[in-house]
Amino acid sequence: MNVNQQAHMASPYRQPQPALQGYSQPGYGEPPTQYAPYNGPNPGYQQGPAPAGYFPYSSLPSKALPATLASDLSSNSSSPLDLGPVRPSPNSGPPPMLTPQGYSQYTQGDVQNGPPTMSGQPHRPPVSQPYLPGSQPAYHQHYGAPHTGMQQMTNQMSGMHVSAPPPAVSGYAPSSHPQTSVSFSGVPSFSVSSQQNSPAASLTHGQPPSQPPFPGSPPLSQSPFPGVPPPGSQAQYSSTPPLPVSQPQYSSTPPLPVSQPQYASTPPLPVSQLQYSSAPPASSQAHYPGAQPPPASQAQFSGSSQTSPFHAPSSSFAPPAGAPRHPGVQPMQALPHSQYLSGPPRQPMQGPPLSQQNHVAPGPPQPGMAPGMQGPSAQPAPPGQGQGVHPHQNGAFGQMSGPQPGYGGSYPGPQNYGAQPPPPAAPPQKRLDPDSIPSPQVSELPAVQKTRHRIDPDAIPSPIQVIEDDQANRSSEPFTTGVRGQAPPLVTTNFQVKDQGNASPSYIRCTSYNFPCTSDMAKQSQVPLAAVIKPLATLPLDEVPPYIVDHGETGPIRCNRCKAYMCPFMQFIEGGRRFQCGFCSCVTEVPPHYFQHLDHTGKRVDCYDRPELSMGTCEFTATVDYCKNNKIPQPPAFIFLIDVSYNAVKSGLVDLICAELKTLLDYLPRESSEADSCIRVGFVTYNKVLHFYNVKSSLAQPQMMVVSDVADMFVPLLDGFLVNVNESRAVINSLLDQIPEMFADTRETETVFAPVIQAGLEALKAADCAGKLFIFHSSLPIAEAPGKLKNREDKKLVGTDKEKTLFQPQTSFFGNLAKECVAQGCCVDLFLFPNQYVDVATLGVVPSQTGGSVYKYTCFQVPSDGDRFLNDLRRDVQKQVGFDAVMRVRTSTGIRATDFFGAFYMSNTTDVELAGLDCDKAVTVEFRHDDKLSEESGALMQCAVLYTSCSGQRRLRVHNLSVNCCTQLADLYRNCDTDTLINFFAKYAYRSILNSPTKTVRDALINQSAQILSCYRKNCASPSSAGQLILPECMKLLPVYLNCVLKSDVLQPGADISLDDRAYLRQLVTSMDVAESHVFFYPRLLPLQKLDVEGDTLPTAVRDSEERLSKGGLYLLENGLHLFLWVGANVQQELLQSVFNTPSFGQIDPSMTNLPELDNPYSRRLRAIIENFRAQRPRYMKLMVVKQDDKLEPIFKHFLVEDKSTSGGASYVDFLCHMHKEIRQLLS
Amino acid sequence: MATYQEFIQQNEDRDGVRFSWNVWPSSRLEAAKMVVPLSCLFTPLKERPDLPPVQYEPVLCSRPTCKAVLNPLCQVDYRAKLWACNFCFQRNHFPPAYAGISDINQPAELMPQFSTIEYIVQNGPQTPLIFLYVVDTCLEEEDLQALKESLQMSLSLLSPNALVGLITFGRMVQVHELSCEGISKSYVFRGTKDLSGKQIQEMLGLTKPAAPVQQGRPAQPQDHSVSSRFLQPVHKIDMNLTDLLGELQRDPWPVPQGKRPLRSTGIALSIAVGLLEGTFPNTGARIMLFTGGPPTQGPGMVVGDELKTPIRSWHDIEKDNARYLKKATKYYDALANRSAVNGHCIDIYAFALDQTGLLEMKCCSNLTGGHIVMGDSFNTSLFKQTYQRVFTKDYNGEFQMAFGGELEVKTSRELKISGAIGPCVSLNVKGPCVSENETGLGGTSQWKICGINPFTTLGMYFEVVNQHNAPVPQGGRGAIQFITQYQHSSTQKRIRVTTIARNWADAQSQIQHIEAAFDQEAAAVLMARLGVCRAQSEEGPDVLRWLDRQLIRLCQKFGQFHKDDPNSFRLSESFSLYPQFMFHLRRSPFLQVFNNSPDESSYYRHHFVRQDLTQSLIMIQPVLYSYSFYGPPEPVLLDSSSILPDKILLMDTFFQLVIYHGETIAQWRKAGYQEMAEYENFKQLLQAPLDDAQEILQTRFPMPRYIDTEHGGSQARFLLSKVNPSQTHNNLYAWGQETGAPILTDDVSLQVFMDHLKKLAVSSAL
């Protein structure tokens, strides 16, 4: 991560860099405030160029990474440990030992981490390794540290990003420059990294030389830094293996016997280790790739550690610090963060977080650094070695810290982030960063130099790397849910789940799997405790759907007090005669028919025969007591309501729908045990008036009944409106044939809307059943009728305090209507085909409160959007859905579900009422403490959903999940799931904009995230300079994802986005699950030029940045709603030929929505991938072919979320800097 | 000279007019003393096979306030080509077309035999007749089936160009679109929500989007593309509509136990009115409502849907216990007025065992000249044949129905028009000949009769305004001109002009002339109409008392008697039957509500105020024929003494046709003698009344209820309730009379009535 980030950073900064000098101070001068931290680093850099080098690494946000790296390393060395379930102790344990090196801190960290962060470590480790390589000597140490993995874990977290190494560094540095240097290395801090990079780079570069340098001493290191450092560092960070230089460096690193050995030793990450240890050059590269993720983190950590080693310490540190320290550190472990301490103790402290700074500081030059840090010093640094480097440092972290003055200039940009990114500022920042980042990717020296100025984007945490790592590490073996509080693999990872008592992550994901025991802790950390529940989720084919349990006539067995359903958390006592509720501890008699003896362990003998006792998820059949009005429900009904106004007819929509329905009606959802669906269907068309159709099977031809009294809607017929498809097929077909004809010449342009819903609702009421309405609507309902709307699109309101009104419905009418719908179990799915403003905010109220969906096809044309619509429709009609659902989340005493997000209605504070609940809908639930939790019993939650199945059976689906509770914040941070967190944040923010100005909402998000991270930094990370940005391993992607949320169209609209689109997206996100929200905010971008046409593996995704696109490449981007095929201007003719059947770039038809079906492996494979993508998402994605530099390209670029957006959204790098600033402010 | 009887008959045949007085008292004071007002029964479109319409337009008096039509009574100066209006004495020039007239070359309107003349006016586009069926679907299956068949049959009776539309109702109201292929289409309205005509038109999509609204006048019946969806020429949608009717289903909404079906008659009617109002204002149209029960929801509901609350009875109404009555009446009244304004008439065919709310709905037909037919079930010949008879054709093969009639009355200056009683609405046209005293629908000289047929008869009431001190010159005549514009069923616009004149007489010196010229039949009917008219708004006993007082005053005025000597009381021949008419009128269902439901009363009254004199008299005093071996059938007294064992009686009350077999006859019939060859004469005797009844059944509209009963039969009550109870259980033995059947009643007999009348008439106390 770090590496990556750095790299990126660098690039951006680089540009500015050219004026490195400029950077040095001028730019910074201003920024100081923002970058202040960075400044810190700068000084640091100056001080110890070496440190600087560290910084880069350290700078990498990924202290965590480093940590991970470390861990990885450790893992490598002790990787097995890490990887092994044991990771915790074993790895850490041993590793630490190893790590003891310089990284004692790490070690500590490892140790600490070790135990707790088992899981965490593994992921990152790889990353770390790479980093290590970066910092040759450091590596050793790093590795060591990493090994300590443990640290990584926790530390990683902490390690995160220490940006402003300098200052801290200084502080630290003094103590152990070497160490500090180490810290730097460890210090992920971006800024640091930048600076460090330069230094680091120097180190690295130097490394080859550095080794010598190391031994030599700081100065040398510096020299080295300038020389090689960048590359090296980059290499490390970027993990981008290739950097030959780095390798060499690494190779050089090898010198650091200890570290390498360690790594090497660490079996798990053989590669990485090997790399490091093996041959500096190639191997190192290899390493990076191999353990990419880890590398990143490692880079950071390693960075710190490495740096330390590299720099002054490198020589000294590396060896000595390495092992010894670790040990020392280990004790530190207590202070998980401390791990990083380059100096055993300090590092740990500063370690992860500030490590960079530390590192920087460490730069023997600390003294100098110190001064430099603040500003000038930093500047000097640049000149010193690679000026570029310095700047980087400064830029990134240095600025942050002290030198603000100088850097200030550049940093202003960051400020921008805070508010919004003023474009101008950005560049400077970049420059700064760049330095630090120096071309990890491009190992080449020149690149490095360039990079120095900027934060290297490759040096900052890379989502891709994290995703790849997780995929690599966790997809192979099934995830068993038997262990409490075990964090599942990322949503992007394909893994199998074995339900052993907790619900599958497919159903429930938590923001954290380790809840704080007390509300104070929770408040302190600011980490939201939430779960995203998708009760009817579709499971992968290889997993069994929930078992259905029937407890007989008396209904499911429940706790007497809290009414929780029988589940694995119920403790049977008194020989099985009673059971104690895991939620409220109440003791309940076991009904005689349910009695069973207990075995010697207190478990029921039939435990494994009963799904409700052994599985996290099961489904009860409900008795009549659970039915509305105590009546067995009727099978539900589907009602299709089709707009036949002029617009709809003209666009060909009506034809299309009618034609499709004829076949689609054969695929209504049904129970797997049934041959035919029980669902009845009905049809309505409407414009200004409504047309109901009598399609009773006994009729020779359908009858149309027009209801013009839209003010007071009613259903004009009783029999024959809702019919069984098979019985009335002839009449239905005749109807569907005739509808398009009947309205072919319509001139009616006005439509109504509310009466349409009322019509469906009344029909369901009349039939006394639940059901779903499919409304196909084309325009703003301006006809005289209830719920009539006016066009209120007013772009002038955007950005003002009144903006929120645009997201609120125009009238309360729809809210009330939704309430009625919910009461009847009437779910509304809305398909919109607007040519202009239709007020989605208002029209969407009913769908969003009844568990329905809104689909929007702007300017619908059959040729271009027909496919998308039909596929959406097919899926929407066919998907499994439950009706008239009530969901309640019960929790153990101590926490309570307090807030709910999603498409539903709540009439009280506990029951989530969903008129319809389909397999794609997720509800996000936030928990708060109302008492203490105990570590012993953990926190339990049970989500029960009572619903009517598509055959009219009443069912109860129960999901149970237990998570751990912790008294140490570190545990909390170690078990977080950033993707879920982002899901929560997004939903929270998207709801908040209904009531607050968007700017306030954005600020609040930033603020909370900053608090989360600063809390970590303060409490969990090893002390390091304030200039270092230290991120928890589990949250190292928080900034990038958060930035994506902040710059999403809803929160920060560009000029070209319509209000409708914003309202649409807002509602869409509300019911997204984690996987959807993840890809929605961070689109998947696949390079296609090296497609494995034979196998079924996908190419590794690249990060969403324009820089990652190569002119000669083809890229596929998807975000769950859109699918783009980007064609570079220089793509090879052959490729074009095999994809588009045209040899020239110019002849590609940008309007195509499907690729031509060509009979060549590449085309087949590509189309298969596209199909696969589409199949994965609940909505069909239309393919847009975007040619480079074509007029459509801006649309595509909009989804390159790591870049600055035209709407003013910050680039990743910029935002990271801003976050760092925020954190620093909180810390101070 | 012929007798007054002949004169009267001649006048009726020629002009369709029966005056109560055929010689008019010449002063207001005297006229007032006559008790029976100067009035007439006028049948505007009396069938005149011998009267060919003329193909030109009438010549009007040029005085704007007059505009009377040139008629035989006008003085004409052939040389000067001038004519003098006999109403306002304005001298007018003949129009150019009349240049050639002379005393031997007269236009028809100047010939005396053309006191009634019909003009065919060509103006404006001709619009076809419109028939809008409004069908209740909350019927029993058989009823609905029968109704459907009748309706399908009726299509064949319509002229091919006639427009036809269909509205069905039950819980909802459906307006069927008739022009669509492949899918039957209808507009549905909730049965509970009142909508204005404009809303209805909007909802039916009848308002033209961008058409500039013409001020004042409703746009011409326009653009058939719009309205044609609901109203189509029969020849085009014959098949469609037949199928549509064939597929009509009973209202599908379930009717829970103990409830009435929800029937939205009010809204259905409102929509029908609104539909025609929007599409074909001022053209001939019939809304035909077929209903099988009371409206139970929405505006115009008459009773709730709970079966446990019965529909209102007279008792409830007297107790002010009919909670929906006023509202519903008001509602239908408003509808009727709207419909009348547009010239559309509303028929109500109510066939149910229980009441259907005719009381509330009656004005719909009463004001628009539509029919009301009431019966027990659609599945009866009563309905089927009556309905068929709606489409009866005349000697020319044209429907005997006309539309949009406007009757205007002009009078000489000694007279003023004070009102009309009949199936019409006032057009509120004030004029010099309009009296301030209103009788019936007054205050206007023009009335609108939306649905009019050759039998439609109005009672017109006049006031003599000539002052006593300004006597009319000897031999002076008063004139009245009736101008009736209407749309003939051939869609022609026609104007029929009837001008009549009567002599003035000084009531003091020429009372005997006046007396002799009294038309007691017409007077009885005209008084009865006044009574019925009063009965709509007054309590029954008050009306009877008023009627009695009038009778007594009349007897005092024209009877010859010695004071306080009842036995000396004599009435001249021209008055002799009048008291008897009054006696039966007092007992008739038009004034007595006992034993009748409010619906029945309304039904009877409805027909009473629109039938011509003969029918009205039958209604007042049913006709009784007796058949026996002793001679040809003979009319006999409507008296219990006519009920003899060896006679067969045939009674025609207009509404019922009762054949009553005397005790002996009944026994013979039971014994089957009619089957035996040797008793052929008995068979013939039995057959004779049947044949006569059949004849009546064939011609009357609405077809009467046919009752075949015998002595002791339960249905005999129809007869027993009508005959004069000269023998009752009270006087049977006292009188010890020879034959006849005692009637178990406390009603007074005619004899008693007359005794009292005489006593009162001669009493000096009054």
Tab-separated table of C-alpha atoms in Angstrom, chain A residues 941-1080:
chain	number	residue	atom	x	y	z
A	941	MET	CA	-27.059	-10.289	17.394
A	942	GLN	CA	-29.988	-12.011	15.887
A	943	CYS	CA	-31.786	-10.677	12.906
A	944	ALA	CA	-35.187	-12.210	12.394
A	945	VAL	CA	-37.178	-11.524	9.280
A	946	LEU	CA	-40.768	-12.592	9.110
A	947	TYR	CA	-42.011	-12.649	5.554
A	948	THR	CA	-44.393	-14.190	3.123
A	949	SER	CA	-42.682	-16.278	0.518
A	950	CYS	CA	-43.594	-16.145	-3.122
A	951	SER	CA	-45.896	-19.084	-2.656
A	952	GLY	CA	-47.706	-17.387	0.133
A	953	GLN	CA	-46.067	-19.224	3.002
A	954	ARG	CA	-45.205	-17.329	6.100
A	955	ARG	CA	-41.560	-17.807	7.020
A	956	LEU	CA	-39.133	-16.583	9.566
A	957	ARG	CA	-35.554	-16.265	8.547
A	958	VAL	CA	-33.158	-15.917	11.401
A	959	HIS	CA	-29.551	-14.855	11.133
A	960	ASN	CA	-27.315	-15.055	14.144
A	961	LEU	CA	-23.936	-13.520	14.561
A	962	SER	CA	-21.589	-13.251	17.464
A	963	VAL	CA	-18.664	-10.908	17.653
A	964	ASN	CA	-15.973	-10.444	20.196
A	965	CYS	CA	-15.766	-7.672	22.664
A	966	CYS	CA	-12.614	-5.930	23.612
A	967	THR	CA	-11.292	-3.651	26.222
A	968	GLN	CA	-8.332	-2.629	24.131
A	969	LEU	CA	-8.877	-0.236	21.297
A	970	ALA	CA	-6.248	-2.033	19.333
A	971	ASP	CA	-8.419	-5.068	19.156
A	972	LEU	CA	-11.167	-3.022	17.749
A	973	TYR	CA	-9.002	-1.560	15.065
A	974	ARG	CA	-7.604	-4.881	14.212
A	975	ASN	CA	-10.951	-6.363	13.327
A	976	CYS	CA	-12.538	-3.739	11.275
A	977	ASP	CA	-13.962	-4.135	7.850
A	978	THR	CA	-13.392	-0.982	5.902
A	979	ASP	CA	-15.764	-1.910	3.135
A	980	THR	CA	-18.583	-2.256	5.558
A	981	LEU	CA	-17.549	0.914	7.243
A	982	ILE	CA	-17.755	2.715	3.967
A	983	ASN	CA	-21.140	1.225	3.325
A	984	PHE	CA	-22.274	2.608	6.615
A	985	PHE	CA	-20.697	5.986	6.081
A	986	ALA	CA	-22.181	6.318	2.662
A	987	LYS	CA	-25.644	5.453	3.821
A	988	TYR	CA	-25.314	7.671	6.782
A	989	ALA	CA	-24.133	10.579	4.699
A	990	TYR	CA	-26.684	10.012	2.028
A	991	ARG	CA	-29.389	10.142	4.546
A	992	SER	CA	-27.933	13.156	6.264
A	993	ILE	CA	-28.135	15.268	3.178
A	994	LEU	CA	-31.860	15.203	3.558
A	995	ASN	CA	-31.429	17.364	6.575
A	996	SER	CA	-28.102	19.106	6.305
A	997	PRO	CA	-26.159	20.915	3.665
A	998	THR	CA	-23.893	18.598	1.788
A	999	LYS	CA	-20.843	20.450	2.889
A	1000	THR	CA	-21.714	19.858	6.491
A	1001	VAL	CA	-22.204	16.227	5.760
A	1002	ARG	CA	-18.902	15.936	4.014
A	1003	ASP	CA	-17.122	17.688	6.804
A	1004	ALA	CA	-18.748	15.475	9.341
A	1005	LEU	CA	-17.585	12.410	7.484
A	1006	ILE	CA	-14.077	13.668	7.247
A	1007	ASN	CA	-14.132	14.610	10.828
A	1008	GLN	CA	-15.351	11.289	12.035
A	1009	SER	CA	-12.850	9.452	9.942
A	1010	ALA	CA	-10.112	11.673	11.199
A	1011	GLN	CA	-11.188	10.944	14.701
A	1012	ILE	CA	-11.169	7.269	14.075
A	1013	LEU	CA	-7.717	7.417	12.682
A	1014	SER	CA	-6.385	9.783	15.213
A	1015	CYS	CA	-7.778	7.706	17.993
A	1016	TYR	CA	-5.863	4.851	16.586
A	1017	ARG	CA	-2.843	6.922	16.245
A	1018	LYS	CA	-3.107	8.133	19.751
A	1019	ASN	CA	-3.961	4.904	21.417
A	1020	CYS	CA	-2.759	2.108	19.330
A	1021	ALA	CA	0.029	3.147	17.122
A	1022	SER	CA	3.526	3.260	18.292
A	1023	PRO	CA	4.617	6.755	18.884
A	1024	SER	CA	6.138	8.497	16.003
A	1025	SER	CA	6.440	11.915	14.659
A	1026	ALA	CA	3.291	13.763	14.090
A	1027	GLY	CA	4.279	14.132	10.538
A	1028	GLN	CA	3.720	10.550	9.917
A	1029	LEU	CA	0.426	9.322	8.819
A	1030	ILE	CA	-0.318	6.067	10.457
A	1031	LEU	CA	-3.260	4.052	9.493
A	1032	PRO	CA	-4.616	0.904	11.031
A	1033	GLU	CA	-3.999	-2.004	8.781
A	1034	CYS	CA	-7.658	-2.772	8.511
A	1035	MET	CA	-8.434	0.761	7.679
A	1036	LYS	CA	-5.644	1.760	5.498
A	1037	LEU	CA	-8.034	2.045	2.625
A	1038	LEU	CA	-10.390	4.179	4.583
A	1039	PRO	CA	-9.056	7.420	3.156
A	1040	VAL	CA	-9.235	6.356	-0.422
A	1041	TYR	CA	-12.682	4.919	-0.080
A	1042	LEU	CA	-13.883	7.773	1.984
A	1043	ASN	CA	-12.666	10.124	-0.641
A	1044	CYS	CA	-14.686	8.232	-3.168
A	1045	VAL	CA	-17.751	8.665	-1.049
A	1046	LEU	CA	-17.064	12.324	-0.555
A	1047	LYS	CA	-16.608	13.013	-4.191
A	1048	SER	CA	-19.489	10.880	-5.263
A	1049	ASP	CA	-22.077	12.583	-7.374
A	1050	VAL	CA	-24.430	12.828	-4.514
A	1051	LEU	CA	-22.143	14.587	-2.110
A	1052	GLN	CA	-20.181	16.604	-4.577
A	1053	PRO	CA	-22.025	17.027	-7.797
A	1054	GLY	CA	-20.421	18.133	-10.968
A	1055	ALA	CA	-22.114	20.577	-13.236
A	1056	ASP	CA	-23.314	17.907	-15.581
A	1057	ILE	CA	-25.086	15.724	-13.103
A	1058	SER	CA	-28.783	16.191	-12.824
A	1059	LEU	CA	-30.704	16.391	-9.630
A	1060	ASP	CA	-32.565	13.322	-10.643
A	1061	ASP	CA	-29.399	11.367	-10.981
A	1062	ARG	CA	-28.278	12.432	-7.575
A	1063	ALA	CA	-31.555	11.536	-6.002
A	1064	TYR	CA	-31.494	8.277	-7.867
A	1065	LEU	CA	-28.022	7.373	-6.704
A	1066	ARG	CA	-28.861	8.429	-3.221
A	1067	GLN	CA	-31.717	6.037	-3.049
A	1068	LEU	CA	-29.801	3.362	-4.802
A	1069	VAL	CA	-26.995	3.402	-2.312
A	1070	THR	CA	-29.412	3.250	0.554
A	1071	SER	CA	-30.151	-0.382	0.012
A	1072	MET	CA	-26.813	-1.528	-1.281
A	1073	ASP	CA	-24.907	-4.287	0.336
A	1074	VAL	CA	-21.216	-4.123	0.954
A	1075	ALA	CA	-20.091	-5.673	-2.281
A	1076	GLU	CA	-22.202	-3.321	-4.309
A	1077	SER	CA	-21.234	-0.242	-2.426
A	1078	HIS	CA	-17.624	-1.202	-2.668
A	1079	VAL	CA	-17.528	-1.438	-6.394
A	1080	PHE	CA	-19.854	1.495	-6.694
